[in-house]
Coordinates of C-alpha atoms in Angstrom, one line a residue:
X114 CA -118.2 30.6 -1.6
X115 CA -116.6 27.4 -0.3
X116 CA -119.8 25.5 -1.0
X117 CA -119.2 25.5 -4.8
X118 CA -115.8 23.7 -4.7
X119 CA -117.2 21.4 -2.1
X120 CA -120.1 20.5 -4.4
X121 CA -117.8 20.0 -7.3
X122 CA -115.6 17.7 -5.2
X123 CA -118.6 15.8 -3.9
X124 CA -119.8 15.2 -7.5
X125 CA -116.4 13.9 -8.6
X126 CA -116.3 11.6 -5.6
X127 CA -119.7 10.2 -6.4
X128 CA -118.8 9.5 -10.0
X129 CA -115.6 7.9 -9.0
X130 CA -117.5 5.7 -6.5
X131 CA -119.9 4.5 -9.2
X132 CA -117.1 3.9 -11.7
X133 CA -115.1 1.7 -9.3
X134 CA -117.9 -0.8 -9.5
X135 CA -118.8 -0.7 -13.2
X136 CA -116.0 -3.0 -14.2
X137 CA -116.4 -5.4 -11.3
X138 CA -117.2 -9.0 -12.3
X139 CA -120.9 -9.9 -12.3
X140 CA -121.8 -11.4 -8.9
X141 CA -124.8 -12.8 -7.1
X142 CA -126.0 -9.4 -6.2
X143 CA -126.0 -5.9 -7.7
X144 CA -124.2 -3.1 -5.9
X145 CA -126.1 0.2 -5.5
X146 CA -123.4 2.1 -7.4
X147 CA -123.9 -0.2 -10.4
X148 CA -127.6 0.2 -10.4
X149 CA -127.3 4.0 -10.4
X150 CA -124.7 3.9 -13.1
X151 CA -126.7 1.7 -15.4
X152 CA -129.9 3.7 -14.8
X153 CA -128.0 6.8 -16.0
X154 CA -126.7 4.9 -19.0
X155 CA -130.2 3.8 -19.9
X156 CA -131.4 7.4 -19.6
X157 CA -128.5 8.6 -21.8
X158 CA -129.5 5.9 -24.4
X159 CA -133.0 7.4 -24.5
X160 CA -131.6 10.9 -25.0
X161 CA -129.6 9.7 -28.0
X162 CA -132.8 8.5 -29.6
X163 CA -134.6 11.8 -28.8
X164 CA -136.5 10.5 -25.8
X165 CA -136.3 11.4 -22.1
X166 CA -136.8 9.6 -18.8
X167 CA -138.8 10.7 -15.7
X168 CA -137.5 9.0 -12.6
X169 CA -140.0 8.5 -9.8
X170 CA -138.7 7.6 -6.4
X171 CA -140.4 6.0 -3.5
X172 CA -139.1 6.7 0.1
X173 CA -136.2 4.7 1.5
X174 CA -132.5 4.0 1.4
X175 CA -132.7 3.6 -2.4
X176 CA -134.0 7.1 -2.6
X177 CA -130.8 8.5 -1.1
X178 CA -128.7 6.5 -3.5
X179 CA -130.7 7.7 -6.5
X180 CA -130.9 11.4 -5.5
X181 CA -127.2 11.5 -4.9
X182 CA -126.2 9.8 -8.2
X183 CA -128.9 10.6 -10.7
X184 CA -127.7 13.0 -13.5
X185 CA -130.5 15.5 -14.4
X186 CA -130.3 17.2 -17.7
X187 CA -133.6 19.1 -17.6
X188 CA -136.7 19.9 -15.5
X189 CA -139.3 17.2 -14.8
X190 CA -136.7 14.4 -14.7
X191 CA -137.2 13.4 -11.0
X192 CA -140.3 13.1 -8.9
X193 CA -139.5 12.4 -5.2
X194 CA -141.1 12.9 -1.9
X195 CA -139.1 15.1 0.4
X196 CA -139.5 12.9 3.5
X197 CA -139.2 9.3 4.6
X198 CA -142.7 9.3 5.9
X199 CA -144.3 8.5 2.6
X200 CA -143.4 4.9 1.8
X201 CA -145.6 3.6 -0.9
X202 CA -146.1 6.9 -2.8
X203 CA -143.9 5.8 -5.7
X204 CA -146.4 3.8 -7.8
X205 CA -149.3 6.3 -7.5
X206 CA -146.9 9.1 -8.4
X207 CA -145.6 7.2 -11.4
X208 CA -149.1 6.4 -12.5
X209 CA -149.9 10.1 -12.3
X210 CA -146.8 11.0 -14.3
X211 CA -147.4 8.4 -17.0
X212 CA -151.1 9.3 -17.3
X213 CA -150.2 13.0 -17.8
X214 CA -147.6 12.1 -20.4
X215 CA -150.2 9.9 -22.2
X216 CA -152.9 12.6 -22.1
X217 CA -150.5 15.0 -23.7
X218 CA -149.7 12.4 -26.4
X219 CA -146.0 12.4 -25.5
X220 CA -145.7 8.8 -24.4
X221 CA -143.4 8.1 -27.3
X222 CA -141.0 10.9 -26.2
X223 CA -140.8 10.3 -22.4
X224 CA -140.5 7.1 -20.4
X225 CA -141.5 6.8 -16.8
X226 CA -139.3 4.7 -14.5
X227 CA -140.2 4.1 -10.9
X228 CA -137.6 3.0 -8.3
X229 CA -138.9 1.3 -5.2
X230 CA -137.5 -0.4 -2.2
X231 CA -139.3 -3.7 -1.6
X232 CA -140.7 -2.5 1.7
X233 CA -142.6 0.4 0.1
X234 CA -143.5 -1.7 -2.9
X235 CA -145.5 -4.2 -0.9
X236 CA -147.6 -1.3 0.6
X237 CA -149.2 -0.2 -2.7
X238 CA -148.7 -2.9 -5.3
X239 CA -152.4 -3.2 -5.8
X240 CA -152.1 -0.1 -8.0
X241 CA -150.6 -2.3 -10.7
X242 CA -154.3 -2.8 -11.6
X243 CA -154.8 0.9 -12.1
X244 CA -151.8 1.2 -14.4
X245 CA -153.2 -1.8 -16.4
X246 CA -156.7 -0.4 -16.6
X247 CA -155.3 3.0 -17.8
X248 CA -153.0 1.2 -20.3
X249 CA -150.0 3.1 -19.3
X250 CA -146.3 2.7 -20.3
X251 CA -144.4 2.2 -17.1
X252 CA -141.2 0.5 -15.9
X253 CA -141.0 -0.3 -12.1
X254 CA -137.7 -1.4 -10.6
X255 CA -137.7 -3.0 -7.2
X256 CA -134.6 -2.8 -5.0
X257 CA -134.7 -6.2 -3.4
X258 CA -132.9 -6.7 -0.1
X259 CA -135.8 -8.4 1.8
X260 CA -135.5 -5.8 4.5
X261 CA -136.4 -2.3 5.7
X262 CA -132.8 -1.4 5.2
X263 CA -132.8 2.3 6.3
X264 CA -134.8 1.5 9.5
X265 CA -132.4 -1.4 10.2
X266 CA -129.5 1.0 9.9
X267 CA -131.2 3.4 12.3
X268 CA -131.6 0.7 14.9
X269 CA -128.0 -0.3 14.6
X270 CA -126.8 3.3 14.9
X271 CA -129.0 4.2 17.8
X272 CA -129.1 1.0 19.8
X273 CA -126.3 -1.2 18.5
X274 CA -128.8 -3.9 17.7
X275 CA -131.7 -4.5 15.3
X276 CA -135.2 -5.7 15.4
X277 CA -136.5 -8.2 12.9
X278 CA -137.0 -6.2 9.7
X279 CA -136.7 -9.1 7.3
X280 CA -139.5 -10.3 5.0
X281 CA -140.1 -12.2 1.8
X282 CA -141.3 -11.0 -1.6
X283 CA -143.9 -12.4 -4.0
X284 CA -142.7 -14.2 -7.2
X285 CA -142.1 -11.4 -9.7
X286 CA -143.2 -13.4 -12.7
X287 CA -146.5 -14.6 -11.2
X288 CA -147.2 -11.2 -9.7
X289 CA -146.5 -9.4 -13.0
X290 CA -148.5 -11.9 -15.1
X291 CA -151.6 -11.6 -12.7
X292 CA -151.8 -7.9 -13.5
X293 CA -150.9 -8.2 -17.2
X294 CA -147.3 -6.9 -16.8
X295 CA -144.0 -8.3 -18.0
X296 CA -141.7 -9.5 -15.2
X297 CA -138.0 -9.9 -15.0
X298 CA -135.4 -10.7 -12.3
X299 CA -131.8 -9.4 -12.2
X300 CA -129.3 -11.2 -10.0
X301 CA -126.0 -10.5 -11.9
X302 CA -124.7 -7.0 -12.5
X303 CA -124.0 -7.7 -16.2
X304 CA -127.7 -8.4 -16.8
X305 CA -128.9 -5.1 -15.4
X306 CA -128.4 -2.7 -18.3
X307 CA -129.8 -5.1 -21.0
X308 CA -132.9 -5.8 -18.9
X309 CA -133.5 -2.0 -18.4
X310 CA -133.0 -1.3 -22.1
X311 CA -135.4 -4.1 -23.1
X312 CA -138.1 -2.8 -20.8
X313 CA -137.7 0.7 -22.0
X314 CA -137.8 -0.3 -25.7
X315 CA -141.4 -1.7 -25.5
X316 CA -144.8 -0.4 -24.7
X317 CA -146.8 -1.5 -21.7
X318 CA -145.8 -2.2 -18.1
X319 CA -142.6 -3.9 -16.9
X320 CA -141.7 -5.1 -13.3
X321 CA -138.1 -5.7 -12.6
X322 CA -136.7 -7.3 -9.4
X323 CA -133.1 -6.3 -8.8
X324 CA -131.4 -8.3 -6.1
X325 CA -129.1 -5.8 -4.3
X326 CA -126.0 -6.1 -2.2
X327 CA -127.4 -6.4 1.4
X328 CA -124.9 -4.0 3.0
X329 CA -125.7 -1.1 0.6
X330 CA -127.8 1.0 3.0
X331 CA -125.3 0.6 5.8
X332 CA -122.3 1.6 3.6
X333 CA -124.2 4.6 2.2
X334 CA -125.3 5.9 5.6
X335 CA -121.7 5.7 6.8
X336 CA -120.5 7.6 3.7
X337 CA -123.1 10.3 4.3
X338 CA -121.8 10.8 7.8
X339 CA -118.2 11.1 6.6
X340 CA -119.2 13.6 3.9
X341 CA -121.2 15.8 6.3
X342 CA -118.4 15.8 8.9
X343 CA -115.3 16.1 6.7
X344 CA -114.5 18.8 4.2
X345 CA -111.3 20.4 3.0
X346 CA -109.6 22.4 5.8
X347 CA -108.0 25.2 3.7
X348 CA -110.9 26.5 1.5
X349 CA -111.1 30.2 1.7
X350 CA -114.0 32.6 1.6
X351 CA -113.3 36.3 1.1
X352 CA -109.6 35.8 1.5
X353 CA -109.9 34.3 5.0
X354 CA -109.5 30.7 6.0
X355 CA -112.9 29.1 6.9
X356 CA -112.7 27.0 10.0
X357 CA -113.9 23.4 9.7
X358 CA -116.2 24.0 12.6
X359 CA -118.0 27.0 10.9
X360 CA -121.1 25.8 9.1

């Protein structure tokens, strides 16, 4: 089947895309490829120590990046809604996962990490109190671009213009402290992995703001379009050439 070599090629392209940005100098913002790469490195570090990570995803542009670039090694490593209509589900889902792990007395063997866009995060951040009340171990990473990035891309694509999707975010340290969490901010790429490793090494709840490159959603959406439209022209199925228009 032509789909298998296509999948292999797509995986190689994704890894190459992430690797291109790993050695880039630390800048004022973190690129999406770097966040995905370092998140995978943090998970691999846990595996070396006999632990695992469950990644919980809220809905949004960050979800596409993570699903495309996350390296699963076993079942129960990713919890994600299958649509974009469920913004805000990330923290309740992560609380459920962390509470189930705690109930089974496996908190020392599996860490729960939740990746949020800042738009979805604001919808349900009051559930931080629930996580505190249940005394759960949880790391929440907020993809900060001060915008509903995927919706903004949709407007630019469909109408050539955008509405005002910009907004501000609460101070991470004051917000975290008010709920009994630890707070951290990452603005430079070289600080990302150490911050993740520090949060994963301790018990309790950590909130991490990661300031992202603002064009990430636009670049990724354009890449998806290219990947869906273009594929090798001479892949064969059953000994016959498969036309690029046959899907």
